[in-house]
Short mmCIF file of C-alpha atoms and ligand atoms in Angstrom, two decimals:
data_model
loop_
_atom_site.label_atom_id
_atom_site.label_comp_id
_atom_site.label_asym_id
_atom_site.label_seq_id
_atom_site.Cartn_x
_atom_site.Cartn_y
_atom_site.Cartn_z
CA MET N 1 95.11 85.60 142.72
CA GLU N 2 93.32 84.48 139.91
CA HIS N 3 94.89 85.06 136.65
CA ALA N 4 94.17 88.76 135.35
CA PHE N 5 93.18 87.91 131.76
CA THR N 6 92.27 83.92 130.19
CA ASN N 7 93.20 82.60 127.12
CA PRO N 8 91.36 83.41 124.42
CA GLU N 9 88.61 80.80 122.96
CA PHE N 10 90.09 78.62 120.51
CA LEU N 11 88.93 79.06 117.23
CA TRP N 12 88.90 76.00 115.62
CA ARG N 13 88.50 72.11 116.64
CA THR N 14 92.50 70.20 117.54
CA PRO N 15 90.15 66.69 116.15
CA GLN N 16 92.45 63.17 115.80
CA PRO N 17 92.75 61.96 112.62
CA ARG N 18 89.47 59.42 111.63
CA ALA N 19 89.92 56.29 109.17
CA SER N 20 89.05 58.03 106.30
CA TYR N 21 87.72 60.95 104.91
CA ASP N 22 85.07 61.81 101.98
CA VAL N 23 87.55 64.19 100.81
CA VAL N 24 91.77 64.63 101.87
CA ILE N 25 92.62 68.23 100.98
CA VAL N 26 96.41 68.12 101.11
CA GLY N 27 97.92 72.38 102.08
CA GLY N 28 96.82 73.89 104.95
CA GLY N 29 97.32 77.23 103.19
CA LEU N 30 94.50 79.89 101.99
CA HIS N 31 93.37 77.61 98.96
CA GLY N 32 93.25 74.39 101.14
CA LEU N 33 91.43 75.79 103.91
CA SER N 34 88.79 78.08 101.12
CA THR N 35 88.19 74.55 99.27
CA ALA N 36 87.78 72.75 102.59
CA TYR N 37 85.04 75.82 103.68
CA TYR N 38 83.19 75.59 100.18
CA LEU N 39 83.07 71.90 100.27
CA ALA N 40 81.14 72.06 103.34
CA LYS N 41 79.45 75.70 102.76
CA ASN N 42 78.44 74.89 99.13
CA HIS N 43 77.93 71.02 98.77
CA GLY N 44 77.51 69.72 102.00
CA ILE N 45 80.11 67.70 102.07
CA ARG N 46 81.29 68.04 105.77
CA ASN N 47 83.55 64.56 106.07
CA VAL N 48 86.61 66.30 104.88
CA ALA N 49 90.31 66.96 106.14
CA VAL N 50 92.88 69.38 105.71
CA VAL N 51 96.40 67.56 106.07
CA GLU N 52 99.08 70.31 106.49
CA ARG N 53 102.85 69.55 107.20
CA GLY N 54 103.51 72.36 109.22
CA TRP N 55 100.45 74.86 110.96
CA LEU N 56 97.78 76.36 109.62
CA GLY N 57 98.96 79.34 107.81
CA ASN N 58 102.76 78.77 107.84
CA GLY N 59 103.52 79.12 103.80
CA ASN N 60 102.57 81.54 101.30
CA ALA N 61 99.14 82.31 103.08
CA VAL N 62 101.11 84.48 105.52
CA ARG N 63 103.85 85.62 103.87
CA ASN N 64 102.21 87.19 100.64
CA THR N 65 101.34 91.43 100.36
CA THR N 66 97.45 90.51 99.83
CA VAL N 67 97.21 92.90 97.43
CA ILE N 68 93.51 91.95 95.81
CA ARG N 69 92.40 93.19 92.53
CA SER N 70 90.74 91.35 89.35
CA ASN N 71 92.19 93.62 86.04
CA TYR N 72 93.56 90.47 84.42
CA LEU N 73 94.12 90.82 80.54
CA ARG N 74 92.48 87.27 79.37
CA ALA N 75 88.64 86.06 78.29
CA GLU N 76 89.42 83.44 80.50
CA SER N 77 90.56 84.90 83.81
CA MET N 78 88.74 88.30 84.28
CA PRO N 79 85.58 85.89 84.99
CA LEU N 80 87.32 84.13 87.07
CA TYR N 81 89.27 86.99 89.30
CA ASP N 82 86.18 89.28 89.62
CA PHE N 83 84.15 86.62 91.02
CA GLY N 84 87.14 85.94 93.24
CA LEU N 85 87.04 89.72 93.53
CA ARG N 86 83.34 90.14 94.34
CA LEU N 87 83.18 86.99 97.00
CA TRP N 88 86.06 88.98 98.94
CA GLU N 89 83.44 92.40 98.88
CA GLY N 90 80.61 89.60 100.79
CA TRP N 91 83.14 87.68 103.38
CA GLU N 92 83.72 89.29 105.92
CA ALA N 93 79.53 89.32 106.39
CA GLU N 94 79.49 85.31 105.41
CA LEU N 95 82.39 85.00 108.13
CA ASP N 96 81.79 87.15 110.71
CA TYR N 97 85.35 88.13 110.85
CA ASP N 98 87.11 91.17 110.74
CA LEU N 99 89.54 91.04 107.74
CA MET N 100 90.24 94.19 107.27
CA PHE N 101 89.43 93.88 103.57
CA ASP N 102 89.82 97.46 102.17
CA GLN N 103 89.17 98.62 98.58
CA ARG N 104 91.41 101.22 98.78
CA GLY N 105 92.61 100.93 95.01
CA VAL N 106 94.83 99.24 93.03
CA LEU N 107 96.86 102.06 90.83
CA ALA N 108 99.31 100.13 88.07
CA LEU N 109 101.93 102.53 87.16
CA THR N 110 103.52 102.60 83.36
CA HIS N 111 107.03 103.90 82.45
CA THR N 112 107.62 103.41 78.64
CA LYS N 113 105.24 103.23 75.71
CA VAL N 114 104.77 99.84 74.70
CA GLU N 115 104.04 99.25 78.74
CA ALA N 116 101.55 102.11 78.84
CA ASN N 117 99.82 100.81 75.52
CA GLY N 118 99.74 96.74 77.32
CA VAL N 119 98.13 98.98 80.25
CA LYS N 120 96.03 100.64 77.75
CA ARG N 121 94.95 97.37 76.44
CA THR N 122 94.26 95.57 79.80
CA VAL N 123 92.03 98.62 81.04
CA ALA N 124 89.60 98.39 77.83
CA ALA N 125 89.34 94.40 77.86
CA ASN N 126 88.36 95.21 82.22
CA ARG N 127 85.64 97.42 81.09
CA LEU N 128 84.30 95.54 78.36
CA THR N 129 84.04 92.62 80.63
CA GLY N 130 82.26 94.85 83.47
CA ILE N 131 85.22 95.22 85.50
CA ASP N 132 85.79 98.86 86.91
CA ALA N 133 88.71 99.98 85.41
CA GLU N 134 90.98 103.66 85.05
CA TRP N 135 93.41 105.56 82.95
CA LEU N 136 95.10 107.77 84.40
CA GLU N 137 97.51 110.21 83.07
CA PRO N 138 100.11 111.48 85.63
CA ASP N 139 98.43 114.68 87.00
CA ASP N 140 95.37 112.66 87.42
CA ILE N 141 97.97 109.77 89.19
CA LYS N 142 98.89 113.41 91.41
CA ALA N 143 95.93 113.98 92.77
CA PHE N 144 95.08 110.45 93.52
CA CYS N 145 97.84 109.09 95.48
CA PRO N 146 100.54 112.52 96.02
CA ILE N 147 103.47 110.54 97.34
CA VAL N 148 104.36 109.19 93.49
CA ASN N 149 107.09 111.43 91.82
CA VAL N 150 105.27 112.17 88.94
CA SER N 151 108.21 114.63 87.32
CA PRO N 152 109.49 114.52 84.18
CA ASP N 153 113.22 114.23 84.86
CA ILE N 154 113.35 110.75 86.75
CA ARG N 155 114.95 107.49 85.32
CA TYR N 156 112.14 106.37 84.93
CA PRO N 157 109.01 108.49 84.64
CA VAL N 158 106.05 108.02 84.62
CA MET N 159 104.18 108.10 81.54
CA GLY N 160 100.50 107.16 83.39
CA ALA N 161 98.75 104.66 85.20
CA SER N 162 95.69 101.91 85.26
CA LEU N 163 93.85 102.20 88.90
CA GLN N 164 91.28 99.48 89.43
CA ARG N 165 89.10 101.25 92.85
CA ARG N 166 87.65 98.10 93.93
CA GLY N 167 90.96 96.18 94.63
CA GLY N 168 92.19 96.38 97.92
CA ILE N 169 94.12 94.62 100.78
CA ALA N 170 93.47 92.32 103.43
CA ARG N 171 95.11 91.01 106.84
CA HIS N 172 96.01 88.04 106.19
CA ASP N 173 95.74 86.11 108.98
CA ALA N 174 92.80 86.81 109.84
CA VAL N 175 91.68 85.19 106.54
CA VAL N 176 93.39 81.95 107.86
CA PHE N 177 92.04 81.93 110.88
CA ALA N 178 87.85 83.10 109.44
CA LEU N 179 88.50 80.28 106.94
CA ALA N 180 89.53 77.82 109.91
CA ARG N 181 86.68 77.99 112.26
CA ALA N 182 84.22 78.27 109.61
CA ALA N 183 85.34 75.31 107.93
CA SER N 184 86.12 73.72 111.48
CA ALA N 185 82.44 74.56 112.70
CA LEU N 186 80.60 73.17 109.35
CA GLY N 187 82.85 69.86 110.36
CA VAL N 188 86.00 69.69 108.52
CA ASP N 189 89.33 68.56 110.45
CA LEU N 190 91.89 70.50 110.89
CA LEU N 191 94.93 68.16 110.93
CA GLN N 192 97.87 70.19 111.84
CA GLY N 193 101.57 68.53 112.03
CA CYS N 194 100.62 65.93 109.41
CA GLU N 195 103.06 65.22 106.23
CA VAL N 196 102.07 63.78 103.27
CA THR N 197 104.51 61.53 102.62
CA GLY N 198 103.40 59.48 99.88
CA PHE N 199 99.78 57.81 98.43
CA GLU N 200 97.66 55.00 98.92
CA MET N 201 96.51 53.54 95.50
CA ALA N 202 94.55 51.03 93.42
CA GLY N 203 95.80 50.82 90.05
CA ASN N 204 95.34 54.34 88.84
CA ARG N 205 93.09 55.24 91.88
CA VAL N 206 93.84 57.42 95.00
CA THR N 207 92.79 55.56 98.05
CA GLY N 208 94.45 57.17 100.63
CA VAL N 209 97.23 59.75 101.78
CA LEU N 210 100.36 58.35 103.51
CA THR N 211 101.24 60.64 105.97
CA SER N 212 103.31 61.41 108.91
CA ARG N 213 100.45 61.02 111.48
CA GLY N 214 99.16 57.53 109.88
CA ARG N 215 97.36 56.21 106.90
CA ILE N 216 94.20 57.93 106.36
CA GLY N 217 91.80 56.99 103.61
CA ALA N 218 90.76 58.61 101.19
CA GLY N 219 87.45 58.98 98.48
CA ARG N 220 89.10 61.99 96.76
CA VAL N 221 92.46 63.71 97.37
CA GLY N 222 92.77 67.39 96.94
CA LEU N 223 96.32 69.06 96.28
CA VAL N 224 96.36 72.49 97.87
CA GLY N 225 100.46 72.48 98.21
CA ALA N 226 101.58 75.60 96.60
CA GLY N 227 105.20 76.31 96.03
CA ARG N 228 106.13 72.67 97.26
CA SER N 229 102.68 71.29 94.90
CA PRO N 230 105.66 69.52 92.47
CA LEU N 231 106.84 67.28 95.39
CA LEU N 232 103.55 66.32 95.93
CA ALA N 233 103.10 64.90 92.32
CA GLY N 234 106.38 63.48 92.45
CA LEU N 235 104.85 61.52 95.33
CA ALA N 236 101.88 60.77 93.28
CA GLY N 237 104.42 60.00 90.38
CA PHE N 238 103.64 62.11 88.36
CA SER N 239 104.71 65.89 87.08
CA LEU N 240 103.79 69.48 86.45
CA PRO N 241 104.78 72.22 84.46
CA ILE N 242 105.60 74.43 87.63
CA GLN N 243 109.13 75.75 89.31
CA SER N 244 109.90 76.61 92.52
CA TYR N 245 111.20 80.22 93.35
CA PRO N 246 111.75 82.61 96.62
CA LEU N 247 109.37 85.63 96.13
CA GLN N 248 110.45 88.17 98.68
CA ALA N 249 108.74 90.82 100.49
CA LEU N 250 109.60 93.38 103.53
CA VAL N 251 108.32 96.32 105.89
CA SER N 252 109.57 99.29 106.81
CA ASP N 253 108.98 100.58 110.61
CA ILE N 254 105.82 102.23 111.56
CA VAL N 255 105.36 105.36 109.46
CA ASP N 256 102.90 108.15 109.71
CA PRO N 257 100.38 107.60 106.66
CA VAL N 258 101.48 108.64 103.98
CA LEU N 259 99.78 105.97 101.38
CA ASP N 260 95.97 105.18 101.17
CA CYS N 261 96.25 103.15 98.28
CA VAL N 262 98.17 100.53 96.69
CA VAL N 263 101.02 101.42 94.06
CA MET N 264 103.07 99.19 91.76
CA SER N 265 105.53 99.45 89.21
CA GLY N 266 106.27 96.37 86.21
CA THR N 267 109.23 97.89 85.02
CA LEU N 268 110.75 98.59 88.06
CA HIS N 269 109.68 95.90 90.04
CA VAL N 270 108.51 97.59 92.98
CA TYR N 271 104.75 97.70 94.52
CA VAL N 272 104.07 99.57 98.05
CA SER N 273 100.93 99.92 100.01
CA GLN N 274 100.82 101.17 103.82
CA ALA N 275 98.96 98.56 106.36
CA GLN N 276 96.37 100.31 108.99
CA LYS N 277 99.17 99.85 111.45
CA GLY N 278 101.82 102.41 109.45
CA GLU N 279 104.30 99.77 108.07
CA LEU N 280 105.15 100.29 104.47
CA VAL N 281 104.48 96.98 102.81
CA MET N 282 107.17 96.25 99.80
CA GLY N 283 107.30 93.32 97.38
CA ALA N 284 109.64 93.00 94.61
CA GLY N 285 110.08 90.43 91.35
CA ARG N 286 110.97 87.26 92.52
CA ASP N 287 114.01 85.71 92.12
CA THR N 288 116.09 83.71 89.15
CA TYR N 289 116.44 80.32 90.87
CA HIS N 290 114.71 77.48 91.97
CA SER N 291 114.26 77.06 95.72
CA TYR N 292 112.36 75.51 98.34
CA ALA N 293 114.47 77.46 101.14
CA GLN N 294 111.80 80.41 101.73
CA ARG N 295 114.84 82.97 100.96
CA GLY N 296 115.75 84.98 98.56
CA SER N 297 119.01 87.15 97.54
CA PHE N 298 119.51 90.37 99.19
CA GLN N 299 119.84 92.16 95.34
CA ILE N 300 116.49 91.82 94.83
CA LEU N 301 115.20 93.81 98.02
CA GLU N 302 118.20 96.19 97.10
CA HIS N 303 116.99 96.89 93.38
CA GLN N 304 113.36 97.03 94.63
CA ILE N 305 114.37 99.82 97.26
CA GLN N 306 116.35 102.14 95.22
CA ALA N 307 113.19 101.79 92.63
CA ALA N 308 110.81 102.60 95.53
CA LEU N 309 112.78 105.54 96.67
CA GLU N 310 113.08 106.94 93.17
CA LEU N 311 108.96 106.92 92.84
CA TYR N 312 108.67 107.88 96.29
CA PRO N 313 110.96 110.37 97.47
CA ILE N 314 109.37 110.61 101.06
CA MET N 315 110.43 107.00 102.27
CA ARG N 316 114.18 108.04 102.25
CA ARG N 317 113.17 108.41 105.62
CA ALA N 318 111.58 104.53 106.40
CA HIS N 319 113.89 102.33 107.97
CA LEU N 320 113.68 98.13 106.36
CA LEU N 321 112.27 96.27 109.57
CA ARG N 322 112.08 93.09 108.53
CA THR N 323 111.73 90.69 105.17
CA TRP N 324 110.82 87.37 104.16
CA ALA N 325 110.51 85.47 101.40
CA GLY N 326 107.66 82.46 100.24
CA ILE N 327 107.54 79.77 97.51
CA VAL N 328 105.80 80.42 94.72
CA ASP N 329 104.76 77.86 92.28
CA VAL N 330 105.22 79.40 88.91
CA THR N 331 103.72 78.29 85.57
CA PRO N 332 104.44 78.72 81.76
CA ASP N 333 102.07 80.90 81.24
CA ALA N 334 100.94 83.06 84.41
CA SER N 335 97.80 80.90 85.12
CA PRO N 336 96.34 78.88 88.08
CA ILE N 337 96.33 74.90 87.48
CA LEU N 338 92.68 73.76 88.56
CA GLY N 339 90.99 70.50 88.24
CA ARG N 340 92.13 66.42 87.28
CA SER N 341 95.42 64.91 87.58
CA PRO N 342 96.44 62.28 85.57
CA VAL N 343 95.63 60.10 88.58
CA ASP N 344 91.84 59.33 88.84
CA ALA N 345 90.35 60.56 91.88
CA LEU N 346 93.27 63.20 92.37
CA TYR N 347 92.71 67.08 91.82
CA ILE N 348 95.14 69.32 91.96
CA ASN N 349 94.72 73.04 92.52
CA CYS N 350 98.03 74.78 91.83
CA GLY N 351 100.47 77.46 89.94
CA TRP N 352 98.47 80.33 91.43
CA GLY N 353 102.53 81.63 91.50
CA THR N 354 102.95 84.93 92.81
CA GLY N 355 99.64 85.98 92.57
CA GLY N 356 97.23 83.90 94.49
CA PHE N 357 96.25 85.36 97.65
CA LYS N 358 93.33 87.54 95.64
CA ALA N 359 92.07 84.22 94.70
CA SER N 360 91.83 82.69 97.84
CA PRO N 361 88.18 82.83 97.61
CA VAL N 362 87.62 81.78 94.33
CA SER N 363 90.55 79.28 93.95
CA GLY N 364 88.45 77.20 97.06
CA TYR N 365 84.64 77.93 95.45
CA VAL N 366 85.59 76.55 92.05
CA PHE N 367 88.27 74.14 93.15
CA ALA N 368 85.17 72.30 95.19
CA HIS N 369 82.68 72.63 92.35
CA ALA N 370 85.68 70.27 90.36
CA LEU N 371 86.06 67.81 93.46
CA VAL N 372 82.33 67.32 94.16
CA HIS N 373 81.35 67.50 90.55
CA GLU N 374 84.36 65.84 88.82
CA VAL N 375 84.10 68.53 86.06
CA PRO N 376 85.77 72.47 86.32
CA HIS N 377 83.51 75.02 87.37
CA GLU N 378 82.32 76.84 84.50
CA LEU N 379 84.84 79.30 85.75
CA ALA N 380 87.60 77.28 85.54
CA THR N 381 87.23 75.42 82.03
CA SER N 382 90.28 77.01 80.58
CA PHE N 383 92.42 76.28 83.28
CA SER N 384 93.24 72.78 83.17
CA LEU N 385 96.57 70.67 83.16
CA GLU N 386 95.88 69.76 79.48
CA ARG N 387 96.29 73.03 78.15
CA PHE N 388 100.10 72.34 78.12
CA GLU N 389 99.57 69.35 76.12
CA THR N 390 96.62 71.60 73.61
CA GLY N 391 98.75 74.54 73.58
CA THR N 392 95.71 76.69 74.95
CA LEU N 393 97.83 78.60 77.08
CA VAL N 394 95.99 81.34 79.14
CA ASP N 395 99.03 84.39 79.11
CA GLU N 396 98.68 86.68 82.07
CA HIS N 397 102.19 87.48 82.86
CA GLY N 398 101.74 91.06 81.81
CA ALA N 399 98.87 91.01 84.30
CA ALA N 400 100.43 89.10 86.72
CA GLY N 401 103.89 90.28 86.64
CA VAL N 402 105.32 91.70 89.41
CA ALA N 403 101.59 93.25 89.82
CA HIS N 404 100.83 90.31 92.09
CA MET I 1 123.55 87.08 97.56
CA LEU I 2 124.91 83.55 95.86
CA LEU I 3 128.96 83.16 95.47
CA ILE I 4 129.34 81.54 92.04
CA THR I 5 132.24 79.74 90.91
CA CYS I 6 132.99 80.42 86.71
CA PRO I 7 134.63 77.55 85.56
CA TRP I 8 136.72 80.31 84.02
CA CYS I 9 136.80 83.23 86.58
CA GLY I 10 136.88 82.09 89.89
CA ALA I 11 134.40 83.23 92.46
CA ARG I 12 132.42 85.87 92.09
CA GLU I 13 128.96 87.47 93.08
CA GLU I 14 126.05 86.22 91.72
CA THR I 15 124.80 89.84 90.10
CA GLU I 16 127.62 88.63 87.36
CA PHE I 17 125.58 85.58 86.66
CA ARG I 18 121.96 85.14 85.03
CA HIS I 19 120.27 81.46 85.53
CA GLY I 20 119.61 80.03 82.54
CA GLY I 21 117.86 77.14 84.19
CA GLU I 22 117.34 73.43 83.92
CA GLY I 23 120.74 72.25 82.90
CA VAL I 24 120.30 69.56 79.64
CA ARG I 25 117.40 69.47 77.83
CA VAL I 26 116.81 66.80 75.29
CA PRO I 27 114.42 67.00 72.34
CA PRO I 28 111.95 64.48 71.57
CA ASP I 29 111.63 61.81 69.25
CA GLY I 30 108.93 63.84 67.76
CA ASP I 31 105.51 62.82 69.62
CA ASP I 32 103.73 65.44 71.09
CA PRO I 33 103.85 64.46 74.45
CA GLY I 34 107.62 64.90 74.13
CA TRP I 35 107.38 68.71 72.86
CA THR I 36 104.80 69.63 75.72
CA ARG I 37 107.39 68.11 78.11
CA LEU I 38 110.52 69.85 76.39
CA LEU I 39 108.41 73.03 76.29
CA TYR I 40 106.36 73.35 79.31
CA TYR I 41 108.60 70.97 82.28
CA ARG I 42 111.29 71.17 83.62
CA GLU I 43 113.15 69.24 86.77
CA ASN I 44 111.43 70.79 90.27
CA PRO I 45 113.74 68.87 92.85
CA ALA I 46 114.23 69.66 96.59
CA GLY I 47 117.70 68.94 97.00
CA PRO I 48 120.27 68.88 94.38
CA TYR I 49 120.26 70.41 91.10
CA ALA I 50 121.94 70.13 87.76
CA GLU I 51 121.42 73.65 85.83
CA ARG I 52 122.63 76.24 83.90
CA TRP I 53 124.18 79.88 84.35
CA VAL I 54 125.82 82.48 82.41
CA HIS I 55 128.98 84.56 83.19
CA VAL I 56 126.92 87.56 81.92
CA HIS I 57 128.84 90.21 83.08
CA GLY I 58 132.08 88.58 83.17
CA CYS I 59 133.50 85.78 80.15
CA ARG I 60 129.64 85.26 78.79
CA GLN I 61 130.32 81.55 78.98
CA TRP I 62 127.41 79.10 80.11
CA PHE I 63 128.53 76.48 82.42
CA HIS I 64 127.28 73.90 84.49
CA VAL I 65 126.00 74.25 88.40
CA VAL I 66 124.72 71.70 90.65
CA ARG I 67 123.08 73.70 94.02
CA ASP I 68 120.97 72.44 96.37
CA THR I 69 117.38 73.77 96.45
CA THR I 70 117.12 73.93 100.19
CA THR I 71 119.70 75.08 101.03
CA HIS I 72 120.93 77.39 97.96
CA GLN I 73 124.39 75.51 98.31
CA ILE I 74 126.42 75.05 95.38
CA LEU I 75 127.81 71.54 94.82
CA SER I 76 129.91 72.29 91.84
CA THR I 77 130.51 74.04 88.66
CA ARG I 78 132.04 72.83 85.40
CA ARG I 79 132.22 73.93 82.04
CA LEU I 80 130.20 73.05 79.47
CA ASP I 81 132.32 70.33 77.85
CA GLY I 82 132.23 68.68 81.37
CA GLN I 83 135.91 69.71 82.30
CA GLU I 84 136.17 71.21 85.62
CA GLY I 85 137.07 75.06 85.67
CA ALA I 86 140.81 75.93 85.81
CA ALA I 87 139.88 78.95 87.79
C1 FAD M 1 106.09 87.47 99.15
C2 FAD M 1 105.21 87.18 98.55
C3 FAD M 1 104.21 87.99 98.05
C4 FAD M 1 102.59 87.81 97.55
N1 FAD M 1 101.94 88.42 97.36
C5 FAD M 1 100.91 88.45 97.07
C6 FAD M 1 99.61 89.70 96.78
O1 FAD M 1 100.47 90.87 97.11
N2 FAD M 1 98.23 89.40 95.98
C7 FAD M 1 98.54 88.12 95.70
O2 FAD M 1 97.12 87.81 95.26
N3 FAD M 1 99.21 86.93 95.57
C8 FAD M 1 100.26 87.20 96.46
N4 FAD M 1 101.58 86.05 96.52
C9 FAD M 1 101.01 84.65 96.33
C10 FAD M 1 100.13 84.44 96.89
O3 FAD M 1 100.70 84.34 98.53
C11 FAD M 1 99.91 82.30 97.07
O4 FAD M 1 99.36 82.50 95.89
C12 FAD M 1 99.12 81.73 97.94
O5 FAD M 1 98.52 82.53 99.33
C13 FAD M 1 98.90 80.31 98.01
O6 FAD M 1 98.03 79.77 98.64
P1 FAD M 1 98.15 79.28 99.81
O7 FAD M 1 97.60 80.23 100.47
O8 FAD M 1 97.43 77.88 100.01
O9 FAD M 1 99.48 78.72 100.00
P2 FAD M 1 100.39 78.21 100.89
O10 FAD M 1 99.67 78.62 102.20
O11 FAD M 1 102.14 77.97 100.96
O12 FAD M 1 99.85 77.00 101.50
C14 FAD M 1 100.20 75.51 101.15
C15 FAD M 1 100.04 74.18 101.94
O13 FAD M 1 100.71 73.25 101.91
C16 FAD M 1 101.23 72.64 103.20
N5 FAD M 1 102.02 71.57 102.02
C17 FAD M 1 103.08 71.42 101.01
N6 FAD M 1 103.40 69.91 100.83
C18 FAD M 1 103.06 69.91 102.10
C19 FAD M 1 102.67 68.18 102.54
N7 FAD M 1 103.59 67.31 101.59
N8 FAD M 1 101.84 67.84 103.28
C20 FAD M 1 101.05 68.75 103.58
N9 FAD M 1 100.79 69.69 104.21
C21 FAD M 1 101.87 70.14 102.65
C22 FAD M 1 102.19 73.85 103.09
O14 FAD M 1 103.12 73.50 104.36
C23 FAD M 1 101.61 74.60 103.19
O15 FAD M 1 100.92 75.34 104.31
C24 FAD M 1 102.30 86.53 97.04
C25 FAD M 1 103.37 85.42 97.89
C26 FAD M 1 104.89 85.46 98.11
C27 FAD M 1 105.34 84.33 98.73
ZN1 ZN M 2 133.47 83.37 83.70
#
C-alpha cells in the first residue's frame, strides 16, 4: 500500500558550506536569522551564511515566553522597540506565515507606591513618544482581566497597572520556521551543526571563521550568540560586559480559556499568558548565579507559582506540566549591544537578555544595516559597546525587569 | 536547588545564601579603561568560576566558591582569608 501520508515540504535548503561568504552570521536563533533575512531583503546581500552549532532555534529563540510590547522608558529605547512592534504588525503578511501574532494586550501590575509611580512615568513617556499606553485603576483591571485578584487584603495588593493594547504574543517556533524559509529562499545558506571554534585573523581584521565543519572565509562576521556571546567574544580575543544567567519558564496542563491578555508583575516576579492551545505559560525572574547549563533552581519556580496563586486564585486547580530554562545575556543597563566590536569587520548583536523575542524583527533590521554600512542604523546609535566607556548607559532595568 | 557548603556552618540549601558575583575585584591604577572594566566587566567563563556567596540567612559571612558554570557543581568553598572551612 502507498504511504497514507507524505512528509511535508522542507522549508529551507540544507547546502554544503561554500569556501567563503560576504557575510557570516554566527548563531541561528531569531536574531541571527532575522539579520540574514534583512541582509538579503533590504540590502541585496545574498552571499550570506548563518552558522549554527546545534539546530536552528535551539536556544532562547524557542525557550522564551513570547511577550511582545514596546513600552520601554528611555528616549533611546522607545523608538527602537516600537519600530520593532510595527515590523511585527506586518510580518505575517511579509513572511507569508501564520505566526499566531496576537495583540491581546499586555498588563503590568504594580504593588507598591514607588512601583506605581515608576510605571505611571513610563506610561507618560510612552504617550509623549506616540506609543499606546494606558494607566488602569484596580476596578478597570478587574474589568479587563477578571481573574486578577484585586482585593485589598492580599499580601501585595494591586495598586494599578499599565496596559499596552498593541502588545501581545506570537508562536516562537513559527517565527524560526518563517525566517529560515524566507532567508533560504533569498539565497542565504543555513549551516546547522556548524560550531564556531575560532576566528581567522589578518592583523586586527577577521577574515574567516573556524568551525566544526571547516574554515569558512568571511568578508564580515556578525556574532549573534545570545547567552553564549561572551564565549564567542572570548574566541575573538575581547570581552563583553555581559553576564550569562539561567532564565526559567513553565507551562501548566491544558485548561479552559481563562486569560485573554498577558499579565505581568515585576514586584512579585511572575507573568502569565494563556497559549491558544490552553496551557498557562508562566515566567519568573532570572536565577541569581552565572550559568551555561540551561537549567535553573527550583525555588525560583516555587516563588513564581506562589505569586501566581495569590494573584490568580483560579490557577490553584492547574497542574505544572513542564519547566525549562534558557541562558540570557544580561548587560549592566538591561539594553542590547549592537554594532562594532574591537575587531575590524566583526560586529556584535547581543545583550537582549530577558527581553529579545519582541525585538526579533528590529534586531535583525538594524544589525543588517550596521553590517552593510559599517555605521549603526539611526535607531541603534545609542547601543554601541563604547557606551560602557563613555558612561552613556541606557538604563532599562525598570522597563525590562521581570517584565520581558 | 544548590547545596552549598558554608565554610563556617557546613552544607545548607541555596536559599540561605545570596550570590555575590565574581570573586576578586581589583581596583585599577586610575585609567579610564581600567575603571570601565572594574565597573562593567565580569569574568563569564564556561567551566570553573571563582565567585563569592554570602550566607545571608545564616552566619552572614562572605566566602569564596569555585563552581562549574556548565554543570553547577560546586568544586570548592573557602573562607575569605583563604583557609579551608572547618565545617
Ligand atoms: C525563559 C525565557 C523567557 C523569555 N521570555 C521573553 C519574552 O516573553 N519576551 C521577550 O521579548 N523575550 C523573552 N526572552 C528573551 C529572548 O528569548 C531572547 O532575548 C532572544 O531569543 C535572543 O535571541 P536569539 O533568538 O537569537 O537567541 P538564541 O536562540 O539563543 O540564538 C543564539 C544561537 O547562537 C548559537 N551559537 C552560540 N554559540 C555558537 C557557536 N560557537 N557557533 C555557532 N552557533 C553558536 C546557539 O546555538 C543559538 O542557537 C526570554 C528568554 C528566556 C530564556
Ligand atoms: Zn554560614
